[in-house]
PDB file of C-alpha atoms in Angstrom:
ATOM      1  CA  ASN L   1      22.961 224.089  35.358  1.00  0.00           C
ATOM      2  CA  THR L   2      19.847 224.349  33.192  1.00  0.00           C
ATOM      3  CA  ILE L   3      16.985 222.052  32.214  1.00  0.00           C
ATOM      4  CA  ALA L   4      14.044 222.127  29.809  1.00  0.00           C
ATOM      5  CA  ARG L   5      11.389 219.790  28.428  1.00  0.00           C
ATOM      6  CA  GLN L   6      10.352 219.725  24.791  1.00  0.00           C
ATOM      7  CA  GLY L   7       7.795 217.141  23.708  1.00  0.00           C
ATOM      8  CA  ASP L   8       8.614 213.822  25.372  1.00  0.00           C
ATOM      9  CA  LYS L   9      12.334 214.569  25.793  1.00  0.00           C
ATOM     10  CA  PHE L  10      14.233 216.198  28.653  1.00  0.00           C
ATOM     11  CA  PHE L  11      17.258 218.400  27.959  1.00  0.00           C
ATOM     12  CA  VAL L  12      20.173 219.545  30.097  1.00  0.00           C
ATOM     13  CA  GLY L  13      22.689 222.340  29.585  1.00  0.00           C
ATOM     14  CA  GLY L  14      25.671 221.591  31.806  1.00  0.00           C
ATOM     15  CA  TYR L  15      28.966 222.842  33.195  1.00  0.00           C
ATOM     16  CA  GLY L  16      31.808 222.680  32.203  1.00  0.00           C
ATOM     17  CA  GLY L  17      32.200 223.128  28.522  1.00  0.00           C
ATOM     18  CA  GLY L  18      28.606 224.216  27.948  1.00  0.00           C
ATOM     19  CA  PHE L  19      27.379 220.775  26.903  1.00  0.00           C
ATOM     20  CA  LEU L  20      23.855 219.810  25.819  1.00  0.00           C
ATOM     21  CA  LEU L  21      22.270 216.441  26.690  1.00  0.00           C
ATOM     22  CA  GLU L  22      19.059 214.784  25.481  1.00  0.00           C
ATOM     23  CA  TRP L  23      17.331 212.278  27.780  1.00  0.00           C
ATOM     24  CA  ASP L  24      14.449 209.999  26.817  1.00  0.00           C
ATOM     25  CA  PRO L  25      12.792 209.039  30.150  1.00  0.00           C
ATOM     26  CA  SER L  26      10.803 206.228  28.494  1.00  0.00           C
ATOM     27  CA  LYS L  27      13.955 204.264  27.689  1.00  0.00           C
ATOM     28  CA  PRO L  28      16.579 202.607  29.938  1.00  0.00           C
ATOM     29  CA  TRP L  29      19.313 204.763  31.405  1.00  0.00           C
ATOM     30  CA  VAL L  30      22.658 204.237  29.641  1.00  0.00           C
ATOM     31  CA  PRO L  31      25.594 206.230  31.115  1.00  0.00           C
ATOM     32  CA  THR L  32      26.580 209.165  28.906  1.00  0.00           C
ATOM     33  CA  ARG L  33      29.723 209.003  26.792  1.00  0.00           C
ATOM     34  CA  LYS L  34      30.786 211.503  24.171  1.00  0.00           C
ATOM     35  CA  GLY L  35      30.384 210.208  20.653  1.00  0.00           C
ATOM     36  CA  ASP L  36      28.188 207.244  21.590  1.00  0.00           C
ATOM     37  CA  PRO L  37      24.704 207.678  20.019  1.00  0.00           C
ATOM     38  CA  ASN L  38      23.321 204.755  22.039  1.00  0.00           C
ATOM     39  CA  CYS L  39      23.687 206.507  25.398  1.00  0.00           C
ATOM     40  CA  ASN L  40      20.680 207.818  27.270  1.00  0.00           C
ATOM     41  CA  PRO L  41      21.135 210.702  28.095  1.00  0.00           C
ATOM     42  CA  LYS L  42      22.824 211.347  24.762  1.00  0.00           C
ATOM     43  CA  PHE L  43      25.677 213.853  24.498  1.00  0.00           C
ATOM     44  CA  LEU L  44      24.709 216.239  21.661  1.00  0.00           C
ATOM     45  CA  ILE L  45      27.344 218.986  21.603  1.00  0.00           C
ATOM     46  CA  GLU L  46      29.606 221.190  23.715  1.00  0.00           C
ATOM     47  CA  CYS L  47      30.203 224.903  23.237  1.00  0.00           C
ATOM     48  CA  THR L  48      33.529 225.613  24.934  1.00  0.00           C
ATOM     49  CA  PRO L  49      34.909 228.253  25.256  1.00  0.00           C
ATOM     50  CA  ASP L  50      31.972 230.375  24.043  1.00  0.00           C
ATOM     51  CA  ILE L  51      29.689 228.804  26.654  1.00  0.00           C
ATOM     52  CA  ASN L  52      31.167 227.224  29.756  1.00  0.00           C
ATOM     53  CA  ARG L  53      28.548 227.877  32.447  1.00  0.00           C
ATOM     54  CA  PRO L  54      25.018 227.649  30.980  1.00  0.00           C
ATOM     55  CA  HIS L  55      22.502 230.071  32.509  1.00  0.00           C
ATOM     56  CA  ASP L  56      19.369 229.337  30.483  1.00  0.00           C
ATOM     57  CA  LEU L  57      17.996 226.662  28.159  1.00  0.00           C
ATOM     58  CA  LEU L  58      14.951 227.656  26.118  1.00  0.00           C
ATOM     59  CA  ALA L  59      12.704 225.053  24.477  1.00  0.00           C
ATOM     60  CA  CYS L  60      11.071 227.011  21.653  1.00  0.00           C
ATOM     61  CA  PRO L  61       7.356 226.660  20.809  1.00  0.00           C
ATOM     62  CA  ASP L  62       8.142 225.191  17.364  1.00  0.00           C
ATOM     63  CA  GLY L  63       8.915 221.859  19.033  1.00  0.00           C
ATOM     64  CA  ARG L  64      12.309 221.467  17.353  1.00  0.00           C
ATOM     65  CA  THR L  65      14.562 224.365  18.407  1.00  0.00           C
ATOM     66  CA  LEU L  66      16.544 224.673  21.639  1.00  0.00           C
ATOM     67  CA  VAL L  67      18.576 227.731  22.617  1.00  0.00           C
ATOM     68  CA  LEU L  68      21.389 227.419  25.163  1.00  0.00           C
ATOM     69  CA  ALA L  69      22.978 230.516  26.694  1.00  0.00           C
ATOM     70  CA  GLY L  70      25.676 231.236  29.248  1.00  0.00           C
ATOM     71  CA  THR L  71      28.971 232.775  30.217  1.00  0.00           C
ATOM     72  CA  PRO L  72      32.268 231.780  28.550  1.00  0.00           C
ATOM     73  CA  GLY L  73      35.305 229.792  29.656  1.00  0.00           C
ATOM     74  CA  TYR L  74      37.841 230.789  32.286  1.00  0.00           C
ATOM     75  CA  GLY L  75      39.538 234.082  31.489  1.00  0.00           C
ATOM     76  CA  PHE L  76      37.208 234.920  28.587  1.00  0.00           C
ATOM     77  CA  THR L  77      34.746 237.810  28.245  1.00  0.00           C
ATOM     78  CA  GLY L  78      31.524 237.541  26.232  1.00  0.00           C
ATOM     79  CA  GLY L  79      29.373 234.421  26.008  1.00  0.00           C
ATOM     80  CA  GLY L  80      27.824 232.707  23.012  1.00  0.00           C
ATOM     81  CA  LEU L  81      24.415 231.356  22.079  1.00  0.00           C
ATOM     82  CA  LEU L  82      23.751 227.833  20.771  1.00  0.00           C
ATOM     83  CA  ILE L  83      20.741 227.385  18.468  1.00  0.00           C
ATOM     84  CA  TRP L  84      20.146 223.629  18.223  1.00  0.00           C
ATOM     85  CA  ASP L  85      17.882 222.122  15.564  1.00  0.00           C
ATOM     86  CA  ARG L  86      16.608 218.753  16.828  1.00  0.00           C
ATOM     87  CA  GLU L  87      15.288 217.629  13.450  1.00  0.00           C
ATOM     88  CA  ALA L  88      18.561 218.391  11.671  1.00  0.00           C
ATOM     89  CA  GLY L  89      20.618 217.106  14.593  1.00  0.00           C
ATOM     90  CA  LYS L  90      22.988 220.065  14.472  1.00  0.00           C
ATOM     91  CA  GLY L  91      23.400 223.540  15.850  1.00  0.00           C
ATOM     92  CA  THR L  92      24.715 227.012  15.159  1.00  0.00           C
ATOM     93  CA  LEU L  93      26.949 228.607  17.777  1.00  0.00           C
ATOM     94  CA  LEU L  94      26.826 232.415  17.762  1.00  0.00           C
ATOM     95  CA  LYS L  95      29.684 234.284  19.409  1.00  0.00           C
ATOM     96  CA  HIS L  96      29.298 237.317  21.648  1.00  0.00           C
ATOM     97  CA  HIS L  97      30.147 239.781  18.866  1.00  0.00           C
ATOM     98  CA  ASP L  98      27.270 238.261  16.840  1.00  0.00           C
ATOM     99  CA  ILE L  99      24.880 239.270  19.646  1.00  0.00           C
ATOM    100  CA  ILE L 100      26.178 242.124  21.826  1.00  0.00           C
ATOM    101  CA  GLU L 101      29.936 242.402  22.145  1.00  0.00           C
ATOM    102  CA  TRP L 102      31.426 241.564  25.575  1.00  0.00           C
ATOM    103  CA  HIS L 103      28.009 240.538  26.956  1.00  0.00           C
ATOM    104  CA  SER L 104      26.749 237.050  27.840  1.00  0.00           C
ATOM    105  CA  THR L 105      23.127 235.938  27.663  1.00  0.00           C
ATOM    106  CA  MET L 106      21.644 235.196  31.070  1.00  0.00           C
ATOM    107  CA  SER L 107      17.928 234.785  30.294  1.00  0.00           C
ATOM    108  CA  LEU L 108      15.650 233.910  27.374  1.00  0.00           C
ATOM    109  CA  ALA L 109      11.953 234.008  26.459  1.00  0.00           C
ATOM    110  CA  ALA L 110      10.146 233.032  23.260  1.00  0.00           C
ATOM    111  CA  LEU L 111       8.010 235.362  21.156  1.00  0.00           C
ATOM    112  CA  PRO L 112       5.728 234.390  18.249  1.00  0.00           C
ATOM    113  CA  ASN L 113       7.013 234.134  14.673  1.00  0.00           C
ATOM    114  CA  GLY L 114      10.428 232.721  15.509  1.00  0.00           C
ATOM    115  CA  LEU L 115      11.669 235.589  17.661  1.00  0.00           C
ATOM    116  CA  ILE L 116      13.251 235.370  21.108  1.00  0.00           C
ATOM    117  CA  VAL L 117      14.042 237.969  23.757  1.00  0.00           C
ATOM    118  CA  GLY L 118      17.365 237.717  25.523  1.00  0.00           C
ATOM    119  CA  GLY L 119      18.608 239.425  28.656  1.00  0.00           C
ATOM    120  CA  THR L 120      22.347 239.785  29.134  1.00  0.00           C
ATOM    121  CA  THR L 121      24.816 239.917  31.976  1.00  0.00           C
ATOM    122  CA  VAL L 122      28.050 241.885  31.939  1.00  0.00           C
ATOM    123  CA  ALA L 123      29.765 239.229  34.058  1.00  0.00           C
ATOM    124  CA  ALA L 124      32.799 237.673  32.407  1.00  0.00           C
ATOM    125  CA  GLY L 125      33.914 234.062  32.620  1.00  0.00           C
ATOM    126  CA  THR L 126      35.673 233.163  35.870  1.00  0.00           C
ATOM    127  CA  GLY L 127      38.877 235.193  36.029  1.00  0.00           C
ATOM    128  CA  GLY L 128      37.862 237.228  32.968  1.00  0.00           C
ATOM    129  CA  GLU L 129      37.725 241.008  32.714  1.00  0.00           C
ATOM    130  CA  ARG L 130      34.386 242.799  32.715  1.00  0.00           C
ATOM    131  CA  LYS L 131      34.335 245.026  29.611  1.00  0.00           C
ATOM    132  CA  ALA L 132      30.698 246.168  29.308  1.00  0.00           C
ATOM    133  CA  LYS L 133      29.113 248.618  31.735  1.00  0.00           C
ATOM    134  CA  GLU L 134      25.405 247.743  31.687  1.00  0.00           C
ATOM    135  CA  ALA L 135      23.338 244.711  30.721  1.00  0.00           C
ATOM    136  CA  GLU L 136      20.850 244.923  27.852  1.00  0.00           C
ATOM    137  CA  LEU L 137      17.774 243.269  26.387  1.00  0.00           C
ATOM    138  CA  TYR L 138      17.748 242.120  22.767  1.00  0.00           C
ATOM    139  CA  ILE L 139      15.421 240.542  20.210  1.00  0.00           C
ATOM    140  CA  LEU L 140      16.847 237.842  17.951  1.00  0.00           C
ATOM    141  CA  ASP L 141      15.361 236.331  14.787  1.00  0.00           C
ATOM    142  CA  LEU L 142      15.953 232.571  14.970  1.00  0.00           C
ATOM    143  CA  ARG L 143      15.569 232.066  11.225  1.00  0.00           C
ATOM    144  CA  GLN L 144      18.143 234.716  10.329  1.00  0.00           C
ATOM    145  CA  LYS L 145      20.118 234.052  13.517  1.00  0.00           C
ATOM    146  CA  LYS L 146      20.568 237.803  13.856  1.00  0.00           C
ATOM    147  CA  VAL L 147      19.812 240.397  16.522  1.00  0.00           C
ATOM    148  CA  ILE L 148      17.198 242.809  15.154  1.00  0.00           C
ATOM    149  CA  TRP L 149      17.123 245.098  18.214  1.00  0.00           C
ATOM    150  CA  HIS L 150      18.985 245.646  21.458  1.00  0.00           C
ATOM    151  CA  GLY L 151      19.059 248.348  24.088  1.00  0.00           C
ATOM    152  CA  ARG L 152      19.400 249.336  27.751  1.00  0.00           C
ATOM    153  CA  ALA L 153      15.780 248.821  28.729  1.00  0.00           C
ATOM    154  CA  LEU L 154      16.618 249.698  32.351  1.00  0.00           C
ATOM    155  CA  GLU L 155      19.473 251.823  33.649  1.00  0.00           C
ATOM    156  CA  GLY L 156      22.231 250.480  35.854  1.00  0.00           C
ATOM    157  CA  VAL L 157      21.559 246.752  35.391  1.00  0.00           C
ATOM    158  CA  TYR L 158      24.307 244.178  35.961  1.00  0.00           C
ATOM    159  CA  SER L 159      22.268 241.116  34.963  1.00  0.00           C
ATOM    160  CA  TYR L 160      18.788 240.287  33.642  1.00  0.00           C
ATOM    161  CA  VAL L 161      18.259 237.276  35.870  1.00  0.00           C
ATOM    162  CA  ASP L 162      15.195 235.718  34.217  1.00  0.00           C
ATOM    163  CA  LEU L 163      12.507 236.413  31.604  1.00  0.00           C
ATOM    164  CA  CYS L 164       9.045 234.958  30.978  1.00  0.00           C
ATOM    165  CA  ALA L 165       6.568 235.440  28.105  1.00  0.00           C
ATOM    166  CA  GLY L 166       2.992 236.174  29.166  1.00  0.00           C
ATOM    167  CA  ARG L 167      -0.237 235.285  27.424  1.00  0.00           C
ATOM    168  CA  ASN L 168      -0.723 238.954  26.500  1.00  0.00           C
ATOM    169  CA  GLY L 169       2.429 239.267  24.380  1.00  0.00           C
ATOM    170  CA  LEU L 170       4.370 241.030  27.126  1.00  0.00           C
ATOM    171  CA  ILE L 171       7.656 239.907  28.673  1.00  0.00           C
ATOM    172  CA  TYR L 172       8.041 239.802  32.447  1.00  0.00           C
ATOM    173  CA  GLY L 173      11.483 239.877  33.969  1.00  0.00           C
ATOM    174  CA  PHE L 174      13.823 240.473  36.867  1.00  0.00           C
ATOM    175  CA  ALA L 175      16.954 242.580  36.849  1.00  0.00           C
ATOM    176  CA  ASP L 176      19.611 241.975  39.497  1.00  0.00           C
ATOM    177  CA  GLY L 177      17.286 239.738  41.505  1.00  0.00           C
ATOM    178  CA  ARG L 178      15.094 242.539  42.857  1.00  0.00           C
ATOM    179  CA  ARG L 179      13.856 244.801  40.045  1.00  0.00           C
ATOM    180  CA  PHE L 180      10.655 243.386  38.553  1.00  0.00           C
ATOM    181  CA  PHE L 181       9.653 244.818  35.175  1.00  0.00           C
ATOM    182  CA  VAL L 182       7.201 244.460  32.305  1.00  0.00           C
ATOM    183  CA  PHE L 183       8.602 244.839  28.770  1.00  0.00           C
ATOM    184  CA  ASP L 184       6.605 245.377  25.583  1.00  0.00           C
ATOM    185  CA  PRO L 185       8.612 243.749  22.756  1.00  0.00           C
ATOM    186  CA  GLN L 186       6.587 245.505  20.052  1.00  0.00           C
ATOM    187  CA  LYS L 187       7.068 248.995  21.465  1.00  0.00           C
ATOM    188  CA  ARG L 188      10.473 247.892  22.753  1.00  0.00           C
ATOM    189  CA  GLN L 189      10.047 249.710  26.019  1.00  0.00           C
ATOM    190  CA  VAL L 190       9.500 249.002  29.707  1.00  0.00           C
ATOM    191  CA  LEU L 191       5.899 249.590  30.800  1.00  0.00           C
ATOM    192  CA  HIS L 192       6.391 249.022  34.507  1.00  0.00           C
ATOM    193  CA  GLU L 193       9.254 248.621  36.961  1.00  0.00           C
ATOM    194  CA  GLU L 194       9.494 248.269  40.729  1.00  0.00           C
ATOM    195  CA  ASP L 195      11.888 247.077  43.393  1.00  0.00           C
ATOM    196  CA  VAL L 196      10.037 244.207  45.072  1.00  0.00           C
ATOM    197  CA  SER L 197      12.818 243.149  47.439  1.00  0.00           C
ATOM    198  CA  LYS L 198      11.234 244.868  50.456  1.00  0.00           C
ATOM    199  CA  THR L 199       8.006 242.901  49.945  1.00  0.00           C
ATOM    200  CA  PHE L 200       9.295 239.520  48.812  1.00  0.00           C
ATOM    201  CA  GLY L 201      13.064 239.513  49.361  1.00  0.00           C
ATOM    202  CA  GLY L 202      15.469 238.450  46.634  1.00  0.00           C
ATOM    203  CA  THR L 203      14.630 236.005  43.855  1.00  0.00           C
ATOM    204  CA  SER L 204      15.797 232.409  43.858  1.00  0.00           C
ATOM    205  CA  GLY L 205      19.342 232.224  42.548  1.00  0.00           C
ATOM    206  CA  GLY L 206      22.019 229.999  41.126  1.00  0.00           C
ATOM    207  CA  GLN L 207      23.680 229.727  37.761  1.00  0.00           C
ATOM    208  CA  GLY L 208      20.388 228.702  36.113  1.00  0.00           C
ATOM    209  CA  PRO L 209      17.873 230.668  38.210  1.00  0.00           C
ATOM    210  CA  ARG L 210      14.473 229.684  36.673  1.00  0.00           C
ATOM    211  CA  VAL L 211      12.664 232.314  38.737  1.00  0.00           C
ATOM    212  CA  PHE L 212       9.432 231.999  36.734  1.00  0.00           C
ATOM    213  CA  VAL L 213       7.379 228.787  36.771  1.00  0.00           C
ATOM    214  CA  LYS L 214       4.258 228.332  34.629  1.00  0.00           C
ATOM    215  CA  SER L 215       1.415 226.040  35.635  1.00  0.00           C
ATOM    216  CA  PRO L 216      -0.311 223.923  32.954  1.00  0.00           C
ATOM    217  CA  ASP L 217      -3.093 226.529  32.669  1.00  0.00           C
ATOM    218  CA  GLY L 218      -0.546 229.277  31.981  1.00  0.00           C
ATOM    219  CA  THR L 219      -0.565 230.937  35.408  1.00  0.00           C
ATOM    220  CA  ILE L 220       2.839 232.438  36.161  1.00  0.00           C
ATOM    221  CA  TYR L 221       4.422 231.956  39.574  1.00  0.00           C
ATOM    222  CA  VAL L 222       7.586 233.659  40.801  1.00  0.00           C
ATOM    223  CA  LEU L 223      10.099 232.060  43.140  1.00  0.00           C
ATOM    224  CA  PHE L 224      11.821 234.155  45.772  1.00  0.00           C
ATOM    225  CA  SER L 225      14.259 232.851  48.352  1.00  0.00           C
ATOM    226  CA  HIS L 226      11.569 232.523  51.021  1.00  0.00           C
ATOM    227  CA  ALA L 227       8.280 233.157  49.217  1.00  0.00           C
ATOM    228  CA  ILE L 228       6.221 232.315  46.149  1.00  0.00           C
ATOM    229  CA  ALA L 229       4.301 235.020  44.318  1.00  0.00           C
ATOM    230  CA  ARG L 230       1.613 234.814  41.645  1.00  0.00           C
ATOM    231  CA  LEU L 231       1.579 237.216  38.721  1.00  0.00           C
ATOM    232  CA  ASP L 232      -1.669 238.998  37.885  1.00  0.00           C
ATOM    233  CA  GLU L 233      -1.237 239.597  34.150  1.00  0.00           C
ATOM    234  CA  THR L 234      -4.197 241.990  34.064  1.00  0.00           C
ATOM    235  CA  SER L 235      -2.604 244.444  36.482  1.00  0.00           C
ATOM    236  CA  GLY L 236       1.004 243.393  35.926  1.00  0.00           C
ATOM    237  CA  ARG L 237       1.477 243.076  39.684  1.00  0.00           C
ATOM    238  CA  LEU L 238       2.845 240.334  41.938  1.00  0.00           C
ATOM    239  CA  GLU L 239       0.727 238.911  44.749  1.00  0.00           C
ATOM    240  CA  LEU L 240       2.018 236.832  47.653  1.00  0.00           C
ATOM    241  CA  PHE L 241       0.877 233.239  47.150  1.00  0.00           C
ATOM    242  CA  ALA L 242       2.748 231.368  49.882  1.00  0.00           C
ATOM    243  CA  LYS L 243       5.707 231.681  52.200  1.00  0.00           C
ATOM    244  CA  SER L 244       8.323 228.936  52.164  1.00  0.00           C
ATOM    245  CA  PRO L 245       9.616 227.363  55.388  1.00  0.00           C
ATOM    246  CA  VAL L 246      12.914 226.573  53.660  1.00  0.00           C
ATOM    247  CA  ARG L 247      15.112 228.504  51.259  1.00  0.00           C
ATOM    248  CA  ILE L 248      14.152 228.155  47.597  1.00  0.00           C
ATOM    249  CA  SER L 249      17.376 227.930  45.648  1.00  0.00           C
ATOM    250  CA  VAL L 250      17.006 227.036  41.965  1.00  0.00           C
ATOM    251  CA  GLY L 251      13.728 226.669  40.125  1.00  0.00           C
ATOM    252  CA  GLY L 252      10.539 224.666  40.468  1.00  0.00           C
ATOM    253  CA  ALA L 253       8.172 222.445  38.512  1.00  0.00           C
ATOM    254  CA  PHE L 254       4.489 221.562  38.376  1.00  0.00           C
ATOM    255  CA  TYR L 255       3.252 217.999  38.659  1.00  0.00           C
ATOM    256  CA  SER L 256      -0.232 216.678  39.410  1.00  0.00           C
ATOM    257  CA  GLY L 257      -1.570 219.986  40.691  1.00  0.00           C
ATOM    258  CA  ARG L 258       1.401 220.732  42.932  1.00  0.00           C
ATOM    259  CA  LEU L 259       4.314 223.120  42.707  1.00  0.00           C
ATOM    260  CA  PHE L 260       7.596 221.481  43.689  1.00  0.00           C
TER     261      PHE L 260
END
């Protein structure tokens, strides 16, 4: 469902059971088995039932912390958050009532000083009952493993699909696949919001959307179903970069000067 690179390792957050894998591409592939430390990819942990379908996997700037988020198991409401310490080789699994009760985390972005911004969804696990009305944004302190702020940054949101930290300290995001917004985590308020669906269509989708893709120089690109936009951080606006001849489904990556 979700992927991330940190250093020279590649990580996967997968369905079902909300498992986390670590792959070393420089070593031979050894089929994964639970409990076998010699496998490559190596099975690190699973988070069932608090996370069943991962929606985001954040590789933090400290080079050692990974954060896995998603919706819970079948019939459950409220998803957890796994904070995995690579150096210690263990993690802390927060439950939904440790974050925002009856919500699940859909999207994540890193801030300086060990803080992260999370965007929730009010969707329950498959077959579960929706118990929260509107999705929220929150700020979590990774050291304390506690939410220090949360709120309804935008009204009437079902899901904060994806978030991305800019070079200017602002957070860029999408709500419900069409509402683009700019959030100031210091002021804890939205500076700009617009429905961009008429211009670009809906964002790329899937259980791990990865709508934002950063190039090596820090330029932020945005993936829509049939178009790619480039974010002008000075104006906070999206500009059409290219149209796609095929549907863009889930995420992209840069390699050797090309966006795949």
